[in-house]
Short mmCIF file of C-alpha atoms in Angstrom, two decimals:
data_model
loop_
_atom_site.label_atom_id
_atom_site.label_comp_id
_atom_site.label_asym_id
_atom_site.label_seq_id
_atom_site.Cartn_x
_atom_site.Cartn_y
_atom_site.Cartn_z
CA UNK A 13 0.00 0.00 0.00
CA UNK A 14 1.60 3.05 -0.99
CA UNK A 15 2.86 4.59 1.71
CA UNK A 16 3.07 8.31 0.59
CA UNK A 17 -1.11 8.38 1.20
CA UNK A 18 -0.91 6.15 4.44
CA UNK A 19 1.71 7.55 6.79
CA UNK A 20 0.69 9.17 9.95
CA UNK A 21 -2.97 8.45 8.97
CA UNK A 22 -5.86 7.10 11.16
CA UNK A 23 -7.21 4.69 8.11
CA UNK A 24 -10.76 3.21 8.28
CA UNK A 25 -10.41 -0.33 7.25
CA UNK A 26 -13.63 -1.64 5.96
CA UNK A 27 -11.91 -5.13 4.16
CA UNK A 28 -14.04 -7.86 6.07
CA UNK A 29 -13.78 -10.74 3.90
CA UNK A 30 -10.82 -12.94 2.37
CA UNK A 31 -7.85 -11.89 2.15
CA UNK A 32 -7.74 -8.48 2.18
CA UNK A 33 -8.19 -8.73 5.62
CA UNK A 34 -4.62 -9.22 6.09
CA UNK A 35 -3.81 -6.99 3.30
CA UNK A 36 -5.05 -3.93 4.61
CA UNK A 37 -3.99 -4.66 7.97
CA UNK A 38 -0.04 -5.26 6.89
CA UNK A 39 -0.36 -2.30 4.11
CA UNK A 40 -1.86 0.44 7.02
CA UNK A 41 0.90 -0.80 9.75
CA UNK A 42 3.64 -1.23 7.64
CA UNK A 43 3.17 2.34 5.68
CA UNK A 44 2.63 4.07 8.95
CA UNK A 45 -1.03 4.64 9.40
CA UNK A 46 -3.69 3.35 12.49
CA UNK A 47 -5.83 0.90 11.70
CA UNK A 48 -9.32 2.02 12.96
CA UNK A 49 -11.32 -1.42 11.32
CA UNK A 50 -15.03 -0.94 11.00
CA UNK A 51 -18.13 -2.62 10.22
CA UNK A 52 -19.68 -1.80 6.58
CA UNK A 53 -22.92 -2.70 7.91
CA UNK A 54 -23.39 -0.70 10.28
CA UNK A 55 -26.25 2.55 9.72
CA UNK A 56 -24.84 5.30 8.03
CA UNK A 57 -24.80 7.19 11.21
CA UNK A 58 -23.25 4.94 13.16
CA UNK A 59 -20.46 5.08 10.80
CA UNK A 60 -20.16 8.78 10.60
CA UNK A 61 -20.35 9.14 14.33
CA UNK A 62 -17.13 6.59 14.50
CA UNK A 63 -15.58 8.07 11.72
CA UNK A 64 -15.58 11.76 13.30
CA UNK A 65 -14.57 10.47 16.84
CA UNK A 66 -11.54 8.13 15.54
CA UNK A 67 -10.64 11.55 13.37
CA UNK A 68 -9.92 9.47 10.75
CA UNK A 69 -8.68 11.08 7.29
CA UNK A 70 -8.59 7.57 4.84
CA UNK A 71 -11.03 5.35 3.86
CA UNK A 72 -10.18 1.84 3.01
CA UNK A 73 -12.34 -1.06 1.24
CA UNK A 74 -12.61 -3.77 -1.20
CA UNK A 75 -13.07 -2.81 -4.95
CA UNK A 76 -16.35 -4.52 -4.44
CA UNK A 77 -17.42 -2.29 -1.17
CA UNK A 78 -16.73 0.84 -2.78
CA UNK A 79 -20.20 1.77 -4.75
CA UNK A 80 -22.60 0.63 -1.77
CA UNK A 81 -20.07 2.36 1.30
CA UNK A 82 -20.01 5.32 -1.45
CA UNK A 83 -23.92 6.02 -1.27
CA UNK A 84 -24.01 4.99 2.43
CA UNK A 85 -21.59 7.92 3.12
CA UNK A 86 -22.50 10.50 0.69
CA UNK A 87 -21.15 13.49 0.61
CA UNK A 88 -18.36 12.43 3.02
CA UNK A 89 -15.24 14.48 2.08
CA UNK A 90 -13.07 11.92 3.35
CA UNK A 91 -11.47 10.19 0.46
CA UNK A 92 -12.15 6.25 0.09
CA UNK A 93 -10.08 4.08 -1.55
CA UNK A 94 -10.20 0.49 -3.13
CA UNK A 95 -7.79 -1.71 -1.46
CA UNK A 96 -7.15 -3.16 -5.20
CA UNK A 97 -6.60 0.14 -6.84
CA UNK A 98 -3.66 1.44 -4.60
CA UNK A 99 -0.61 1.88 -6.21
CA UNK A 100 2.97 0.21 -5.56
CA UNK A 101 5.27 1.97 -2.61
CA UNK A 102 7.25 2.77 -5.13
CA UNK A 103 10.16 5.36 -4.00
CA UNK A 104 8.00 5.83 -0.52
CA UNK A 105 10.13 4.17 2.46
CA UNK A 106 7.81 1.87 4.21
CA UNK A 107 8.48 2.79 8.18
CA UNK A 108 10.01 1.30 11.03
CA UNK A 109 7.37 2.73 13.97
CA UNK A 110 8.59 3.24 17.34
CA UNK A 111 6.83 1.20 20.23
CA UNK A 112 4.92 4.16 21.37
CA UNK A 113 3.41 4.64 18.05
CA UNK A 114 -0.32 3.49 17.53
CA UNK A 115 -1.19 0.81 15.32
CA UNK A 116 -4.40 0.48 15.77
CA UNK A 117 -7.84 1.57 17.38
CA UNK A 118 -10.56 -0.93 18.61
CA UNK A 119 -14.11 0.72 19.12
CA UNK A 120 -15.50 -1.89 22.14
CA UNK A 121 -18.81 -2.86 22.36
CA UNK A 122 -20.20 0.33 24.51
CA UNK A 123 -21.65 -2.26 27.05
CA UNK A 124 -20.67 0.40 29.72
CA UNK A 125 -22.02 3.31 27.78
CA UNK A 126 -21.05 4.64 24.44
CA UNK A 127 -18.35 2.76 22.06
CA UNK A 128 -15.28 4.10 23.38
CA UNK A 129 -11.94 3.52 20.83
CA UNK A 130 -8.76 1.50 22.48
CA UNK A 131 -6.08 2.81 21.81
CA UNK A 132 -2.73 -0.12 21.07
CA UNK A 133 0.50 0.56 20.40
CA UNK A 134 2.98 -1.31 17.97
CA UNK A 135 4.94 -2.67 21.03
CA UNK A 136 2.42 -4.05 22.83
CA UNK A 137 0.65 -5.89 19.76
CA UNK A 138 4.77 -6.90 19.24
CA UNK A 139 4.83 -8.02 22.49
CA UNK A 140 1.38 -10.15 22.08
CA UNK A 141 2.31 -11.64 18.87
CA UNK A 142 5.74 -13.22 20.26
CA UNK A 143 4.23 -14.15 23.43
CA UNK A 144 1.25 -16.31 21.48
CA UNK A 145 3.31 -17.36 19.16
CA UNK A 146 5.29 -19.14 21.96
CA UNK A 147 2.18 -20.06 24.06
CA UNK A 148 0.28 -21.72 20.89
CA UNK A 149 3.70 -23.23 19.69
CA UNK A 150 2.95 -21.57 16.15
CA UNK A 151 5.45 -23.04 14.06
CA UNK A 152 7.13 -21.79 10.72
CA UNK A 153 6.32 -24.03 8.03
CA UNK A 154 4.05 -26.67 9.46
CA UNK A 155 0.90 -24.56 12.09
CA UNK A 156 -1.88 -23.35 9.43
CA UNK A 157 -4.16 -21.02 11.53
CA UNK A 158 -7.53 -20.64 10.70
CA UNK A 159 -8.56 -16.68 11.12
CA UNK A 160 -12.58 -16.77 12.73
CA UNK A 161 -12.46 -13.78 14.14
CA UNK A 162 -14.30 -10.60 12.45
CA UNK A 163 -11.54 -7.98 11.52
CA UNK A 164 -13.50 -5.59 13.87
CA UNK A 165 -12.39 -7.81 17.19
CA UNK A 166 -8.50 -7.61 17.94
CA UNK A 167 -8.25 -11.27 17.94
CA UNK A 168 -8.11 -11.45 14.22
CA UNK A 169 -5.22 -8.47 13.91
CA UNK A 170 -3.79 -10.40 17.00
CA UNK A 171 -3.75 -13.69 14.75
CA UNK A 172 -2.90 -12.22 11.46
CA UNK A 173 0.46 -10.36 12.84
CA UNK A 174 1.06 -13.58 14.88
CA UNK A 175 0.78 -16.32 12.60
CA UNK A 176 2.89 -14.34 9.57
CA UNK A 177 5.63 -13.28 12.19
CA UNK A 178 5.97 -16.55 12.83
CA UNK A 179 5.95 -18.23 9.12
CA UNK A 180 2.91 -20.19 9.21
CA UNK A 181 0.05 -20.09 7.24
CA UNK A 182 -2.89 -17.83 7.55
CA UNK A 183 -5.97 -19.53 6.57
CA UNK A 184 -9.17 -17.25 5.19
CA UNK A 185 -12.46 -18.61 4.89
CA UNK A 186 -15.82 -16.81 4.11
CA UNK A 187 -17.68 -15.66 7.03
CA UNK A 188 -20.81 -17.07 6.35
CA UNK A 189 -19.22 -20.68 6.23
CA UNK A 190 -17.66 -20.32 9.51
CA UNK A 191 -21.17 -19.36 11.08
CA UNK A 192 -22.93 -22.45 9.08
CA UNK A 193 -20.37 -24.97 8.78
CA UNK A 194 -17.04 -24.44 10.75
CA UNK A 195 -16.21 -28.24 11.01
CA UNK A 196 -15.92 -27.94 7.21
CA UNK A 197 -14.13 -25.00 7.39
CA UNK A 198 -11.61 -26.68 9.38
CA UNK A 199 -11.16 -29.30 7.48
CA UNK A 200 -10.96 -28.19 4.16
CA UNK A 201 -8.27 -25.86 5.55
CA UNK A 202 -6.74 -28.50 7.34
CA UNK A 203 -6.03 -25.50 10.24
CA UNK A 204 -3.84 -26.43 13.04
CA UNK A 205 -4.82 -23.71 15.23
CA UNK A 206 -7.81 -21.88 15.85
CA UNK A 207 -8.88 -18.57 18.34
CA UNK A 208 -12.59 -18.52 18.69
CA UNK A 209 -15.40 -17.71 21.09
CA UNK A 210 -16.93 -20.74 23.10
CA UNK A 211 -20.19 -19.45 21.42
CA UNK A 212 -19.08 -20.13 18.16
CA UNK A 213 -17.18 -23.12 19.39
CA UNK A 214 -20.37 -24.92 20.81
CA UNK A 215 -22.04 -24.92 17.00
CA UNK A 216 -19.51 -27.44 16.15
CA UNK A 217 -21.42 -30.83 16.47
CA UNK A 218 -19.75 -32.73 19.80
CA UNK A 219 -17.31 -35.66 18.64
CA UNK A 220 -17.17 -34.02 14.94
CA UNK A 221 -13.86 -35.41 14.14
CA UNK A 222 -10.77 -32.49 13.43
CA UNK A 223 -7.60 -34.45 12.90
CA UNK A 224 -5.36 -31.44 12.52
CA UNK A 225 -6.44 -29.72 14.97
CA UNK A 226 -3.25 -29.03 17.52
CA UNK A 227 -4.23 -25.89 19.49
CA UNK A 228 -7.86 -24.06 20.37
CA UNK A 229 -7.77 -20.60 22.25
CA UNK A 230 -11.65 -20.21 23.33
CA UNK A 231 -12.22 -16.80 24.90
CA UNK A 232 -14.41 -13.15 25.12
CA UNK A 233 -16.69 -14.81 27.19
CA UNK A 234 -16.88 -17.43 29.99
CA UNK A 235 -15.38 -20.82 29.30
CA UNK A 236 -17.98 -24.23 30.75
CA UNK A 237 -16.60 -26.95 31.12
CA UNK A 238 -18.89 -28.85 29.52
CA UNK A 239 -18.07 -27.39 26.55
CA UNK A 240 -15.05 -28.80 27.23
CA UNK A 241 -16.19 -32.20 27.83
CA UNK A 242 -18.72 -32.23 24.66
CA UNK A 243 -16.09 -30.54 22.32
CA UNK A 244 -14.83 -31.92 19.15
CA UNK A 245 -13.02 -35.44 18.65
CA UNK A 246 -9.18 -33.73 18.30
CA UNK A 247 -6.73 -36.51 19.26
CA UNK A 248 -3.63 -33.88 19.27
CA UNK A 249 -5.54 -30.45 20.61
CA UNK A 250 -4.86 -28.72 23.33
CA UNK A 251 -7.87 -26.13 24.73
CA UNK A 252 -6.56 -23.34 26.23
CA UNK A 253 -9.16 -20.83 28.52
CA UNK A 254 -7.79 -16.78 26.88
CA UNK A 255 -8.72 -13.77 29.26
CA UNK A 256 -7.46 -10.57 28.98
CA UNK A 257 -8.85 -6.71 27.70
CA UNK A 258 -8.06 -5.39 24.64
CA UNK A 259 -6.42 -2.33 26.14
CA UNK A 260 -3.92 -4.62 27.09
CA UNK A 261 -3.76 -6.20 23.22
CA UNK A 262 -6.14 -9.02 22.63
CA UNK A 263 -5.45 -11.40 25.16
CA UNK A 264 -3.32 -11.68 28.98
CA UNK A 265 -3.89 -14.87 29.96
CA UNK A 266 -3.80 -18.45 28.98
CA UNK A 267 -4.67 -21.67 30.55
CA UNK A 268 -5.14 -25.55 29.61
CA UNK A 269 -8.92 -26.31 29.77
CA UNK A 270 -9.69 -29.91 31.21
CA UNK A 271 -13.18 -31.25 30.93
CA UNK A 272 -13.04 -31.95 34.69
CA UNK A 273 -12.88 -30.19 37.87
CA UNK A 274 -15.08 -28.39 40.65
CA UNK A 275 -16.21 -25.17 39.00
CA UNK A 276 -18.21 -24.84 36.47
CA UNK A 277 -15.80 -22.74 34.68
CA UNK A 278 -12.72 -23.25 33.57
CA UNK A 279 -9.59 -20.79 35.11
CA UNK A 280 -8.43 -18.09 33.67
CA UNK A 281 -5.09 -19.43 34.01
CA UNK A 282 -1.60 -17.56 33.92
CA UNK A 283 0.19 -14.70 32.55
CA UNK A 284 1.30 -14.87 28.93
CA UNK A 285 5.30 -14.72 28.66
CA UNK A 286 6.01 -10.88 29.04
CA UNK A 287 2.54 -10.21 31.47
CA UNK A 288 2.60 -9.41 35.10
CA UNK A 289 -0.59 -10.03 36.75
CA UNK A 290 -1.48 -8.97 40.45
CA UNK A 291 -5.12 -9.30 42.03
CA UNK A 292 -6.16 -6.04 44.16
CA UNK A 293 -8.87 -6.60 46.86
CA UNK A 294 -11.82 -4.51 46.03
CA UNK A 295 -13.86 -3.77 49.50
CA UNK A 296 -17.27 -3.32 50.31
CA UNK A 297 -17.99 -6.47 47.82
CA UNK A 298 -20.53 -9.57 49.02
CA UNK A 299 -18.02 -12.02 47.29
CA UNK A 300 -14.86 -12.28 49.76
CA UNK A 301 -12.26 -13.68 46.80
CA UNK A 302 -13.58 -10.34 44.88
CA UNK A 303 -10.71 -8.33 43.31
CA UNK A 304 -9.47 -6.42 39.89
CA UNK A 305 -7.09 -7.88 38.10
CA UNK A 306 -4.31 -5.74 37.52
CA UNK A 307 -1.77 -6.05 34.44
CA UNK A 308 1.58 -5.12 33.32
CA UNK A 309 4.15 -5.64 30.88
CA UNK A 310 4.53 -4.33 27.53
#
């Protein structure tokens, strides 16, 4: 992506599907910009609302987006352009940001109140790829991770940056088949690894066999155990519990999910390699173990 356009830009990334997913996502970091990625479908005011509070001065989408996001946002003055139609860097250095420089902004769900954007830095998503990468044993060459995520949750930027940094293979499937068939997703990809939410994970029919399966990260939401216990038929996978914030980039902790135990829920387990984790009593609670969960590192 040429870089000349991109630089020191807050770029809306509307590329949902295939892989321009990743394409936008390297092109914006790598030529400087934030990525701000947002939903086409959302109402047109929505969008404008998002737009003008992530000050955002580039519009990106698919050559296929660019008609229908045109008339949605008429009369925006903010130029949009088709991910296809950018030109080569060409003489434009691509840059080398600093780890205090954003690289991207994450509007949250506004279950608190309005969507608020997170702000993430390039050395903490640095920091978050390495550290999965060594957690999920992604492996040059052989791990082939399967990217379920929607580009508007940091998991998916988490797993794209990851799973390239580490020279495996990023496997892109069409939404829609991941919502009505992800077995067959799975296997026609042949993924090793996989990041979803136990939501999505439970529409996968229990004992559906998944051969290649090595690794699952289930998290965004509470983990049963009998989930657990009724998941897929993976001889070689290993279920891991994620819990973290995305101010902290995507995900903090990671544990290994076994079907049995006394709570209902599986742990959130321990600190990513990098994390520091402490648990500050919160008073005036009914629950005595209460506490906020405090986290460092990069």
């Amino acid at each position: 992506v040429h870089a000349g356009c991109i630089a020191g830009a807050r770029v809306a990334d509307f590329c949902d599907e295939g892989p321009a997913i990743a394409l936008a996502l390297l092109g914006i970091a790598l030529a400087g910009g934030v990525v701000v990625p947002l939903d086409p479908a959302l109402p047109a005011a929505r969008l404008r609302s998002l737009l003008a509070d992530a000050d955002v001065s580039l519009l990106l989408c698919s050559g296929a987006s660019v008609a229908a996001l045109s008339a949605k946002l008429e009369n925006s003055r903010t130029p949009l352009l088709a991910l296809e139609a950018v030109g080569a860097a060409g003489d434009a250095p691509l840059t080398t940001p600093t780890p205090d420089a954003l690289v991207h902004l994450i509007y949250t769900s506004g279950s608190t109140g309005a969507p608020k954007a997170v702000a993430v830095e390039h050395g903490a998503l640095r920091a978050y790829g390495w550290a999965k990468i060594e957690a999920h044993a992604i492996r040059a060459g052989c791990a082939r991770c399967l990217l379920v995520s929607a580009h508007t949750w940091d998991p998916c930027i988490g797993d794209v940056f990851s799973t390239l940094a580490a020279g495996a293979t990023l496997c892109v499937v069409p939404r829609a088949q991941l919502l009505q068939d992800l077995a067959g997703a799975l296997r026609a990809t042949r993924a090793s690894h996989v990041c979803a939410t136990p939501s999505l994970w439970a529409l996968l029919r229990p004992g559906v066999a998944l051969d290649d399966l090595e690794v699952v990260a289930l998290g965004g939401e509470a983990l049963p155990r009998r989930l657990v216990a009724s998941s897929c038929s993976a001889p070689s996978a290993a279920v891991h519990n994620t819990y973290g914030v995305t101010e902290a980039a995507v995900y903090q902790t990671i544990g290994r999910a076994e079907p049995t135990g006394a709570a209902a829920m599986c742990a959130a387990g321990a600190p990513l390699p990098g994390i520091a984790l402490a648990l500050a009593p919160v008073a005036a609670t009914e629950a005595e173990d209460a506490g906020e969960i405090l986290v460092g590192g990069a």
